[in-house]
Short mmCIF file of C-alpha atoms in Angstrom, two decimals:
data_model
loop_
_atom_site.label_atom_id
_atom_site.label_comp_id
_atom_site.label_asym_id
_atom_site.label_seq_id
_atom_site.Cartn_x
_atom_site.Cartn_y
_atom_site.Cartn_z
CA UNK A 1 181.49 -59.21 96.75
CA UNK A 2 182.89 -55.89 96.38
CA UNK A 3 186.34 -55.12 94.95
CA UNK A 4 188.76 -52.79 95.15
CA UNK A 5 191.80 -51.87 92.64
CA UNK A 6 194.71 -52.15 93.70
CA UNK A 7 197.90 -51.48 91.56
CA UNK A 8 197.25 -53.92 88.56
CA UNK A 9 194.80 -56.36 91.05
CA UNK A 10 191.37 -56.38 91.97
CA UNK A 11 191.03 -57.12 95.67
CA UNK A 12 188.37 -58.74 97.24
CA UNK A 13 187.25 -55.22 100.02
CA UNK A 14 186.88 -57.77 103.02
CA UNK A 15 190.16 -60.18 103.70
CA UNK A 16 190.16 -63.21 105.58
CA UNK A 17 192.18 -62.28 109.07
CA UNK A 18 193.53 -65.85 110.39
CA UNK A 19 194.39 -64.29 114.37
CA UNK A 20 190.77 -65.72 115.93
CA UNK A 21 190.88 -69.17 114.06
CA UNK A 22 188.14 -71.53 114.92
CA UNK A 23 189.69 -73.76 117.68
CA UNK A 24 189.11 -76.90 118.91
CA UNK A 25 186.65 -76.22 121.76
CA UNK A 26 186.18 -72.67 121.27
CA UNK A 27 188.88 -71.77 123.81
CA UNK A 28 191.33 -69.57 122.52
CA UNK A 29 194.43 -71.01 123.53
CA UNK A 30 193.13 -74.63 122.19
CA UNK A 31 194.30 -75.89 118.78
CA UNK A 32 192.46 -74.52 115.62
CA UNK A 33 189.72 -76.74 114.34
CA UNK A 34 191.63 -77.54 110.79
CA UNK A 35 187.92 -78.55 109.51
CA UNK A 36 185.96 -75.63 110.65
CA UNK A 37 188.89 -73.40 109.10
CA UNK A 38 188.80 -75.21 105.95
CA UNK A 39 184.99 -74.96 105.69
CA UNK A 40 185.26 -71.10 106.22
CA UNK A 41 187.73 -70.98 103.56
CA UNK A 42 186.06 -72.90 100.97
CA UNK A 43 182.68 -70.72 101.52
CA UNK A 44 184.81 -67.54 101.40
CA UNK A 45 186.57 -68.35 98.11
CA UNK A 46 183.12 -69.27 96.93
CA UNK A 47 181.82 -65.95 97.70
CA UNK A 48 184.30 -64.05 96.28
CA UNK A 49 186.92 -63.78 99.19
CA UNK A 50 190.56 -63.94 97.55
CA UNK A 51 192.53 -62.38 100.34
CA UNK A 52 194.34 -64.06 103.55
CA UNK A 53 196.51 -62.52 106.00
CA UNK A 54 198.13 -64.69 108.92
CA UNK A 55 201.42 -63.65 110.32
CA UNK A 56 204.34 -65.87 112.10
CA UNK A 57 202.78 -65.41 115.84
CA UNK A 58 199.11 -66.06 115.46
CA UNK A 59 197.73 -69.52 117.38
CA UNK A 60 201.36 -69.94 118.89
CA UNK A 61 203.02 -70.07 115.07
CA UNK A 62 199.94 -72.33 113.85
CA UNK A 63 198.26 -69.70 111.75
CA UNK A 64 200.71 -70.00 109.09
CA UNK A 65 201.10 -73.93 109.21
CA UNK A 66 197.22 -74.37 108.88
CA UNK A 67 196.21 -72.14 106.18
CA UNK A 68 199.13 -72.73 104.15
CA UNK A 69 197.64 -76.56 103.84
CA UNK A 70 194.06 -75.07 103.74
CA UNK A 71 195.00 -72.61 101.20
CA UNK A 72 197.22 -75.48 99.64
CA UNK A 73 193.93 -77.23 98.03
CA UNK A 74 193.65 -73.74 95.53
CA UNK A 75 195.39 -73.05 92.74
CA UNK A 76 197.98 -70.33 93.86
CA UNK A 77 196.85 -67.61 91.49
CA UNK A 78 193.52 -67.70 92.73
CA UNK A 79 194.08 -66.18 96.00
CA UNK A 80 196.75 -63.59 97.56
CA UNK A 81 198.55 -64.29 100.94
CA UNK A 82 199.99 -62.18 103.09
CA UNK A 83 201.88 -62.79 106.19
CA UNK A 84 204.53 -60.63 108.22
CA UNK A 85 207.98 -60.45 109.79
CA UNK A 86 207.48 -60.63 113.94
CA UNK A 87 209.32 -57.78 115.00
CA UNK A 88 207.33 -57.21 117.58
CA UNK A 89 209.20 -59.72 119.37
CA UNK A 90 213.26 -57.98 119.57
CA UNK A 91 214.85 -61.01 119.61
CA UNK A 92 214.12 -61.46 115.92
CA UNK A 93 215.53 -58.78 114.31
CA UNK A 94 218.86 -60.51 113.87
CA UNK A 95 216.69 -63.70 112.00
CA UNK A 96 215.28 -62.04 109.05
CA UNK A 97 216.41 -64.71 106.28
CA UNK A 98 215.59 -67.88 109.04
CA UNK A 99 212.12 -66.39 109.56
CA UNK A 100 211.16 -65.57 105.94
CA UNK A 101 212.58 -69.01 104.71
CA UNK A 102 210.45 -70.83 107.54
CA UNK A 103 207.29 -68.53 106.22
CA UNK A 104 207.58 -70.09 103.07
CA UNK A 105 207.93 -73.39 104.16
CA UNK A 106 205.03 -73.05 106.81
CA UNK A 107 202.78 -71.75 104.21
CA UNK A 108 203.96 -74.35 101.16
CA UNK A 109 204.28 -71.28 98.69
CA UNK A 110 206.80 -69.76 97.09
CA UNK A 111 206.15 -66.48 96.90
CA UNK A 112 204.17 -63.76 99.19
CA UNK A 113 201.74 -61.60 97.73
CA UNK A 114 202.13 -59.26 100.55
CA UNK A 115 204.34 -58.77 103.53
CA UNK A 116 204.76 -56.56 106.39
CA UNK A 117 207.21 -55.46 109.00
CA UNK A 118 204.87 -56.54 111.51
CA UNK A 119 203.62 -54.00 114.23
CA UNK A 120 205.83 -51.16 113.99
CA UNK A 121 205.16 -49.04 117.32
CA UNK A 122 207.76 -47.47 119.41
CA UNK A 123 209.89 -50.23 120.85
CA UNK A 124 210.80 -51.49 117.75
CA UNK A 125 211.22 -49.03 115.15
CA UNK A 126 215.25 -48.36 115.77
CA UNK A 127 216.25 -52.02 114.94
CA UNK A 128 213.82 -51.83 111.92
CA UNK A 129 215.18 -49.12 110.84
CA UNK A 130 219.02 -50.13 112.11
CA UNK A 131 221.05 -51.17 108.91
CA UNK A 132 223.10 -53.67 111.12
CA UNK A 133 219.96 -56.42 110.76
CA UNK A 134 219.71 -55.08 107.38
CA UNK A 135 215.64 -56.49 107.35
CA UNK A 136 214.46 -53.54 104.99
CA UNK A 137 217.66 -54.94 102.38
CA UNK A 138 216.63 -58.84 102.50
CA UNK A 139 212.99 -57.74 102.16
CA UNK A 140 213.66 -55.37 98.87
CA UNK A 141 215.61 -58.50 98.08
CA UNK A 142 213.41 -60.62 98.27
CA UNK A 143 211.08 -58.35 96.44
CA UNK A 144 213.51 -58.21 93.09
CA UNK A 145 213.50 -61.42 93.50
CA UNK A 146 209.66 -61.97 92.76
CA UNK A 147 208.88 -63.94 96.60
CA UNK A 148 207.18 -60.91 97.65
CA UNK A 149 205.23 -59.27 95.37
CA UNK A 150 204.25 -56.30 97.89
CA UNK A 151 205.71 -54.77 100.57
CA UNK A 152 204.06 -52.92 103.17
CA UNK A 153 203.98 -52.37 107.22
CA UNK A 154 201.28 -53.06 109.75
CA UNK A 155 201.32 -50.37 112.68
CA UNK A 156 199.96 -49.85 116.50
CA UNK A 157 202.26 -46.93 117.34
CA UNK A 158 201.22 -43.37 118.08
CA UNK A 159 201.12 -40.63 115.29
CA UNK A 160 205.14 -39.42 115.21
CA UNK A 161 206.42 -43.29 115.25
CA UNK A 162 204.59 -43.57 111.74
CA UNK A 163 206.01 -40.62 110.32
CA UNK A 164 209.48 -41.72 111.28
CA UNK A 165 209.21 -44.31 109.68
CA UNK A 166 207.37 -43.52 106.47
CA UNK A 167 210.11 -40.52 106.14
CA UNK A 168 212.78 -43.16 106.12
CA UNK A 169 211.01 -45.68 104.23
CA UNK A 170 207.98 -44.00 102.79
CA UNK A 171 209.13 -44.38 99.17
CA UNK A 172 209.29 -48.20 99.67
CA UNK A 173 206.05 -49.09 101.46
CA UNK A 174 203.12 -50.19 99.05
CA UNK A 175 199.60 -50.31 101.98
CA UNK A 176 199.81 -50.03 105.57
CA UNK A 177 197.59 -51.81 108.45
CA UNK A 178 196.23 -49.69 110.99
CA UNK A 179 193.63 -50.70 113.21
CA UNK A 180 191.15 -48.35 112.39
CA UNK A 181 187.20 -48.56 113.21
CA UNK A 182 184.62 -45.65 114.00
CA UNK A 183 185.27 -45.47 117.25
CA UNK A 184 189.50 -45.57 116.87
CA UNK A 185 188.67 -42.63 114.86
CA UNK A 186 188.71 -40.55 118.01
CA UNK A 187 190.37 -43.05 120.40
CA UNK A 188 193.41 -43.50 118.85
CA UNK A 189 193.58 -40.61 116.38
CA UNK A 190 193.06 -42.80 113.13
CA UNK A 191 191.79 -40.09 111.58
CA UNK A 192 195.10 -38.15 111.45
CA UNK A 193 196.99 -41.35 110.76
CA UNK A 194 194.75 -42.21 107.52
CA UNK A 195 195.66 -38.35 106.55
CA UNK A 196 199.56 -39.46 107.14
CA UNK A 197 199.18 -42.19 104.66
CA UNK A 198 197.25 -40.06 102.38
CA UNK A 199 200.71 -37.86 102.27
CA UNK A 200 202.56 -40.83 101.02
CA UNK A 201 199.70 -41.97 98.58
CA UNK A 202 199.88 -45.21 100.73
CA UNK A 203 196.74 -47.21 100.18
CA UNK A 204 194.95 -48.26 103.97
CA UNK A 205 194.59 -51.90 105.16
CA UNK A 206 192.27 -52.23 108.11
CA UNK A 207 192.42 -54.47 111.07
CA UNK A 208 190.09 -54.70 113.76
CA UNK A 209 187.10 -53.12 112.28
CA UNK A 210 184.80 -54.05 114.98
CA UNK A 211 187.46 -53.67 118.13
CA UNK A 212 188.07 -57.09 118.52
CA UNK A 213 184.04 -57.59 118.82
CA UNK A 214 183.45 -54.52 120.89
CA UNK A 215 181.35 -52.76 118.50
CA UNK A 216 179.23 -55.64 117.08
CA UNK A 217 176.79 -54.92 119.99
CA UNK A 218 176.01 -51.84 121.82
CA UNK A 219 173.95 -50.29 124.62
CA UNK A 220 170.23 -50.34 123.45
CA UNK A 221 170.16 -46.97 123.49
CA UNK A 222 172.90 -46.68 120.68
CA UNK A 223 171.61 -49.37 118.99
CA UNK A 224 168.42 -47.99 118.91
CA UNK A 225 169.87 -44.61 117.25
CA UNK A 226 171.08 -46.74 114.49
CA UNK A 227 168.09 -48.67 113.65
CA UNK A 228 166.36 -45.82 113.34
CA UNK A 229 168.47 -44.55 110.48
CA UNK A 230 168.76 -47.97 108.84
CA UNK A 231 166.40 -50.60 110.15
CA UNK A 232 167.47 -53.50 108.66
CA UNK A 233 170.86 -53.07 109.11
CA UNK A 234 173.09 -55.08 111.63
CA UNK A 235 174.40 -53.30 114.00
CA UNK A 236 178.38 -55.25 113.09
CA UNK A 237 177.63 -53.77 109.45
CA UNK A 238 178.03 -50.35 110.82
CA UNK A 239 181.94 -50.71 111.34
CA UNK A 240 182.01 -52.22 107.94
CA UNK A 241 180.05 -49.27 106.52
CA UNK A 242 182.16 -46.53 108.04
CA UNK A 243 184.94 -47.91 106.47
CA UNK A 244 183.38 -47.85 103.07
CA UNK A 245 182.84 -44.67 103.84
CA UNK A 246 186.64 -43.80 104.22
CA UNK A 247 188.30 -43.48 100.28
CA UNK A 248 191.52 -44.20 101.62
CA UNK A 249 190.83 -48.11 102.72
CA UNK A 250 191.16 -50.10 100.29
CA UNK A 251 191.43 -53.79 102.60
CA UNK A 252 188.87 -54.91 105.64
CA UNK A 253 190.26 -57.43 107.29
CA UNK A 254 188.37 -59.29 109.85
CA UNK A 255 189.53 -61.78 112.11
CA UNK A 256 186.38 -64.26 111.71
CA UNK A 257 186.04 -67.03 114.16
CA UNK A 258 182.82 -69.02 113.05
CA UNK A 259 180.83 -69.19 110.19
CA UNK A 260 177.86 -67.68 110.62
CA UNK A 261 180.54 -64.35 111.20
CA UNK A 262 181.60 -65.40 107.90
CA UNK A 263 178.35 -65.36 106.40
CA UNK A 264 177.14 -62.38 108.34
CA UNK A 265 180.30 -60.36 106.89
CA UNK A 266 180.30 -61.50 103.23
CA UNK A 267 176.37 -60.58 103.17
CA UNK A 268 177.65 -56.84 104.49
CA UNK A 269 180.33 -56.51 101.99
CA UNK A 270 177.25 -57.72 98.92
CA UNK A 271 177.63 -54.13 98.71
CA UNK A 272 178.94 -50.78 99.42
CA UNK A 273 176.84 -48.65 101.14
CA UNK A 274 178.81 -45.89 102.62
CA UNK A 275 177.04 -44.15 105.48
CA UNK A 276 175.38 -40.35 105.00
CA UNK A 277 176.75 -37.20 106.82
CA UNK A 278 173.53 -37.82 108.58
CA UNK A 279 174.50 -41.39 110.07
CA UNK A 280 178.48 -40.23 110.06
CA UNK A 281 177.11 -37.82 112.93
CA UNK A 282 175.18 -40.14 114.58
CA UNK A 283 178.16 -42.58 114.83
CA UNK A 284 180.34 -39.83 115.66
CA UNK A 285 177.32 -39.55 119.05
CA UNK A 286 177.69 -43.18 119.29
CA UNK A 287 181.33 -43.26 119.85
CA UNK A 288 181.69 -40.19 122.07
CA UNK A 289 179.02 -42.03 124.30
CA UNK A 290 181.34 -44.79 124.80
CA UNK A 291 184.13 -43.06 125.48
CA UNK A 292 184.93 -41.79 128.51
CA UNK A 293 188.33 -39.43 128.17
CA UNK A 294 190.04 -36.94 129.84
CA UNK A 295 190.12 -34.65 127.83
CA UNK A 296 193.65 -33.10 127.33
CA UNK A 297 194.43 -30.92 124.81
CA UNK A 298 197.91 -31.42 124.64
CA UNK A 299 198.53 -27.85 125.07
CA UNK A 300 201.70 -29.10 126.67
CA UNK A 301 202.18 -26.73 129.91
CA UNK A 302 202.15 -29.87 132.08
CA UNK A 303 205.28 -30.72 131.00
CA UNK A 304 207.17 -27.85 131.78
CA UNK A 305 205.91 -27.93 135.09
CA UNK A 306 206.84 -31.50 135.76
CA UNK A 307 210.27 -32.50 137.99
CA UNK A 308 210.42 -35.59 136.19
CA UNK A 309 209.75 -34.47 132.79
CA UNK A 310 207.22 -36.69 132.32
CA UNK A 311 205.49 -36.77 128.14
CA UNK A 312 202.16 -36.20 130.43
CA UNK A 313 199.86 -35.60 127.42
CA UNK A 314 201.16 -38.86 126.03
CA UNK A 315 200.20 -40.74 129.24
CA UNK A 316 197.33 -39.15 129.38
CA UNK A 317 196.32 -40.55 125.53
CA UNK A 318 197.20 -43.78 126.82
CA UNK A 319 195.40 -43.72 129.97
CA UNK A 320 192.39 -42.84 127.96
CA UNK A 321 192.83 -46.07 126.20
CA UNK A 322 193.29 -48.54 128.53
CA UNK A 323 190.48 -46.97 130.26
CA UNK A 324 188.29 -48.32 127.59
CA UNK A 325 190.04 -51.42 127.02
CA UNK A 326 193.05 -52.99 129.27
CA UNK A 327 194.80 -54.18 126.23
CA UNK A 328 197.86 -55.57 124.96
CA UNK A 329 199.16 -52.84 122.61
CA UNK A 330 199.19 -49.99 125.52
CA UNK A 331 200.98 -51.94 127.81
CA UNK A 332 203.45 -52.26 124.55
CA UNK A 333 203.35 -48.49 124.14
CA UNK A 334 203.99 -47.83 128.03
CA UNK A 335 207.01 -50.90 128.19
CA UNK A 336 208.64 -49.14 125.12
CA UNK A 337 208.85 -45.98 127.43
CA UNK A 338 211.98 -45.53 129.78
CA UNK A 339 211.59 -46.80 132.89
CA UNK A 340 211.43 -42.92 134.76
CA UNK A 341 209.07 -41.87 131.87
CA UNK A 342 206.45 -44.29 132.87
CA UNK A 343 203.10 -43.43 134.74
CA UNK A 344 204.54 -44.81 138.07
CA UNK A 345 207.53 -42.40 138.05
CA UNK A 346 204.72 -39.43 139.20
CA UNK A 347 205.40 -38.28 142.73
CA UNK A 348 202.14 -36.68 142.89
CA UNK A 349 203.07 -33.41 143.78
CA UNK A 350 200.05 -32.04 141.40
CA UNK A 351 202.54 -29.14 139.85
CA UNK A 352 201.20 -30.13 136.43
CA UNK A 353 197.42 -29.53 137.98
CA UNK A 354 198.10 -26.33 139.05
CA UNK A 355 198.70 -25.30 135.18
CA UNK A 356 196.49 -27.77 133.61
CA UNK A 357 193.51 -25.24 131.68
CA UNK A 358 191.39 -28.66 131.85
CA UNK A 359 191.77 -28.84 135.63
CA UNK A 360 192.72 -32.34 135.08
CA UNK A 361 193.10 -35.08 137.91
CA UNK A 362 196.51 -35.83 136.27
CA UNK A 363 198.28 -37.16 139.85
CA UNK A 364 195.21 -39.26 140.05
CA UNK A 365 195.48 -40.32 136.60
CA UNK A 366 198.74 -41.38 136.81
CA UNK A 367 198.19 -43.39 140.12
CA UNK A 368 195.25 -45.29 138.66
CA UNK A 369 197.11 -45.70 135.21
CA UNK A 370 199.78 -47.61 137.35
CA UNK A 371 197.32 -50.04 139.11
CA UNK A 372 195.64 -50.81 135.92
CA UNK A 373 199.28 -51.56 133.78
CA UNK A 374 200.24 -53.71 137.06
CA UNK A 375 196.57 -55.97 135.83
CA UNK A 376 197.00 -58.43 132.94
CA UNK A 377 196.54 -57.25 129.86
CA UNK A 378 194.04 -58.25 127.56
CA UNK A 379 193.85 -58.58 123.50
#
């Protein structure tokens, strides 16, 4: 296993993400499979694995409960937890102490080794930051106080959203979660957002490395470009190896399901084997073949062209992603927009095309952006 240092710790690189728990009959919404999860556990301690992140809304609450028994059979020193406050969900920004008493409980320890303001993205980063619910107080508290040993803050929002908040609490975050895989890179600008963290000399913890399974297989063709550079490489390793490539990551997490994904990942992480400029240009060809964006510049003359003064360029980034995948966290984005600032509040009248040095489809765009939010949204 490879390690990383971290403060006065030494990290196992590839953490143990409890969100796709083995369940009971491989359906997602089942219960988890206590035995399967315990066996994973027990192999990944074995191998070297010593961290665990679950959070308070994975399996319906059940993350938590089940690895805190799992994990219960160790000796606490011999692994770090980490879990996270759900403020995702507004109605719990008022039930900071409840929730992190109930954590503890949930996850029989008395202390977490790390914890995060979970999923700070644009709906929800005025009540974290809004000293009435006082969570960034009872979580320094709690810190002082030795039951969390490191405090950091897990992320899905756009660029400017992250720099609000690390310019109010910058000083006081440790790491930082980011989803962040070779083809996110581009996607969702992770490349500027691992730059932002660099600013702050906050260390990066990754989630979804392989885009929730997206990029553990691809079209022959791609496939076939990789093999070529590295023939006995898996084509999941590749995520794993970009991110070795990245100096900033210091955590992989990956949501494993089954064992053999287990096996599969602790074999990649054996060793580090960052990838060459060589195969960082071929991924780079990989990943622009997948995507298929409109591509705005955000040169911004759209907008002053527009009678509802709609962000345009910012619809347009999130059109791009739910183009690729229909997915939970840009319907979040969109919902934490006002009501007139959404996609369906275009008229059409194709003002914004008639400036738009792209001559983008932007009145189309927005039409099809609509029909796709009305569809249910995926992970």
């Amino acid at each position: 296993m490879v390690y990383k240092n971290y403060k006065d710790l030494k990290l196992s690189a590839l953490g143990f993400g409890a969100m796709r728990l083995p369940t009971a009959d491989g359906n997602p919404d089942a219960p988890i499979d206590e035995k399967k999860t315990a066996d994973m556990v027990a192999y990944a301690i074995a191998h070297g694995v010593n961290y665990f992140d679950t959070a308070y809304g994975y399996h319906d609450g059940n993350s938590e409960v089940v690895m805190g028994k799992v994990l219960g059979e160790y000796p606490r020193d011999s692994f770090y937890l980490a879990t996270k406050f759900p403020g995702y969900d507004l109605a719990n920004m008022d039930k900071v102490e409840a929730i992190f008493e109930e954590q503890l409980k949930k996850c029989n320890v008395d202390y977490f080794d790390f914890y995060l303001f979970h999923n700070v993205y644009e709906k929800n980063i005025e009540p974290y930051m809004d000293r009435k619910y006082g969570i960034m107080d009872y979580l320094m508290k709690q810190k002082e106080n030795g039951r969390i040993r490191h405090l950091g803050f897990s992320a899905h929002g756009r660029y400017d959203t992250m720099k609000r908040f690390l310019q109010a609490y910058g000083d006081r975050m440790e790491f930082c979660q980011i989803q962040l895989n070779y083809l996110d890179w581009k996607l969702q600008d992770a490349k500027a957002k691992v730059e932002l963290l660099r600013e702050y000399n906050i260390p990066v913890w990754v989630m979804e490395p392989l885009r929730g399974g997206r990029l553990a297989s691809l079209s022959p063709k791609n496939e076939e470009k990789l093999k070529a550079l590295r023939p006995d490489e898996k084509i999941p390793a590749w995520g794993f190896r970009f991110l070795q490539s990245v100096p900033e990551v210091t955590m992989v997490l990956s949501g494993m399901s089954s064992m053999e994904q287990m096996k599969e990942n602790i074999a990649t992480f054996a060793e580090d084997k960052p990838v060459t400029d060589e195969e960082m240009e071929t991924l780079m060809e990989v990943t622009d073949s997948m995507l298929d964006i409109l591509p705005c510049t955000a040169c911004r003359y759209c907008t002053a062209h527009c009678p509802q003064k709609l962000d345009i360029p910012t619809l347009l980034a999130l059109y791009n992603e739910v183009r690729f995948a229909n997915g939970l966290i840009t319907h979040m984005a969109v919902e934490a927009m006002p009501e007139d600032k959404r996609p369906h509040a275009c008229i059409g009248c194709q003002s914004c095309e008639a400036v738009c040095p792209q001559q983008l489809e932007i009145a189309k765009a927005m039409a099809d952006f609509t029909e796709k939010l009305n569809q249910p949204a995926g992970l």
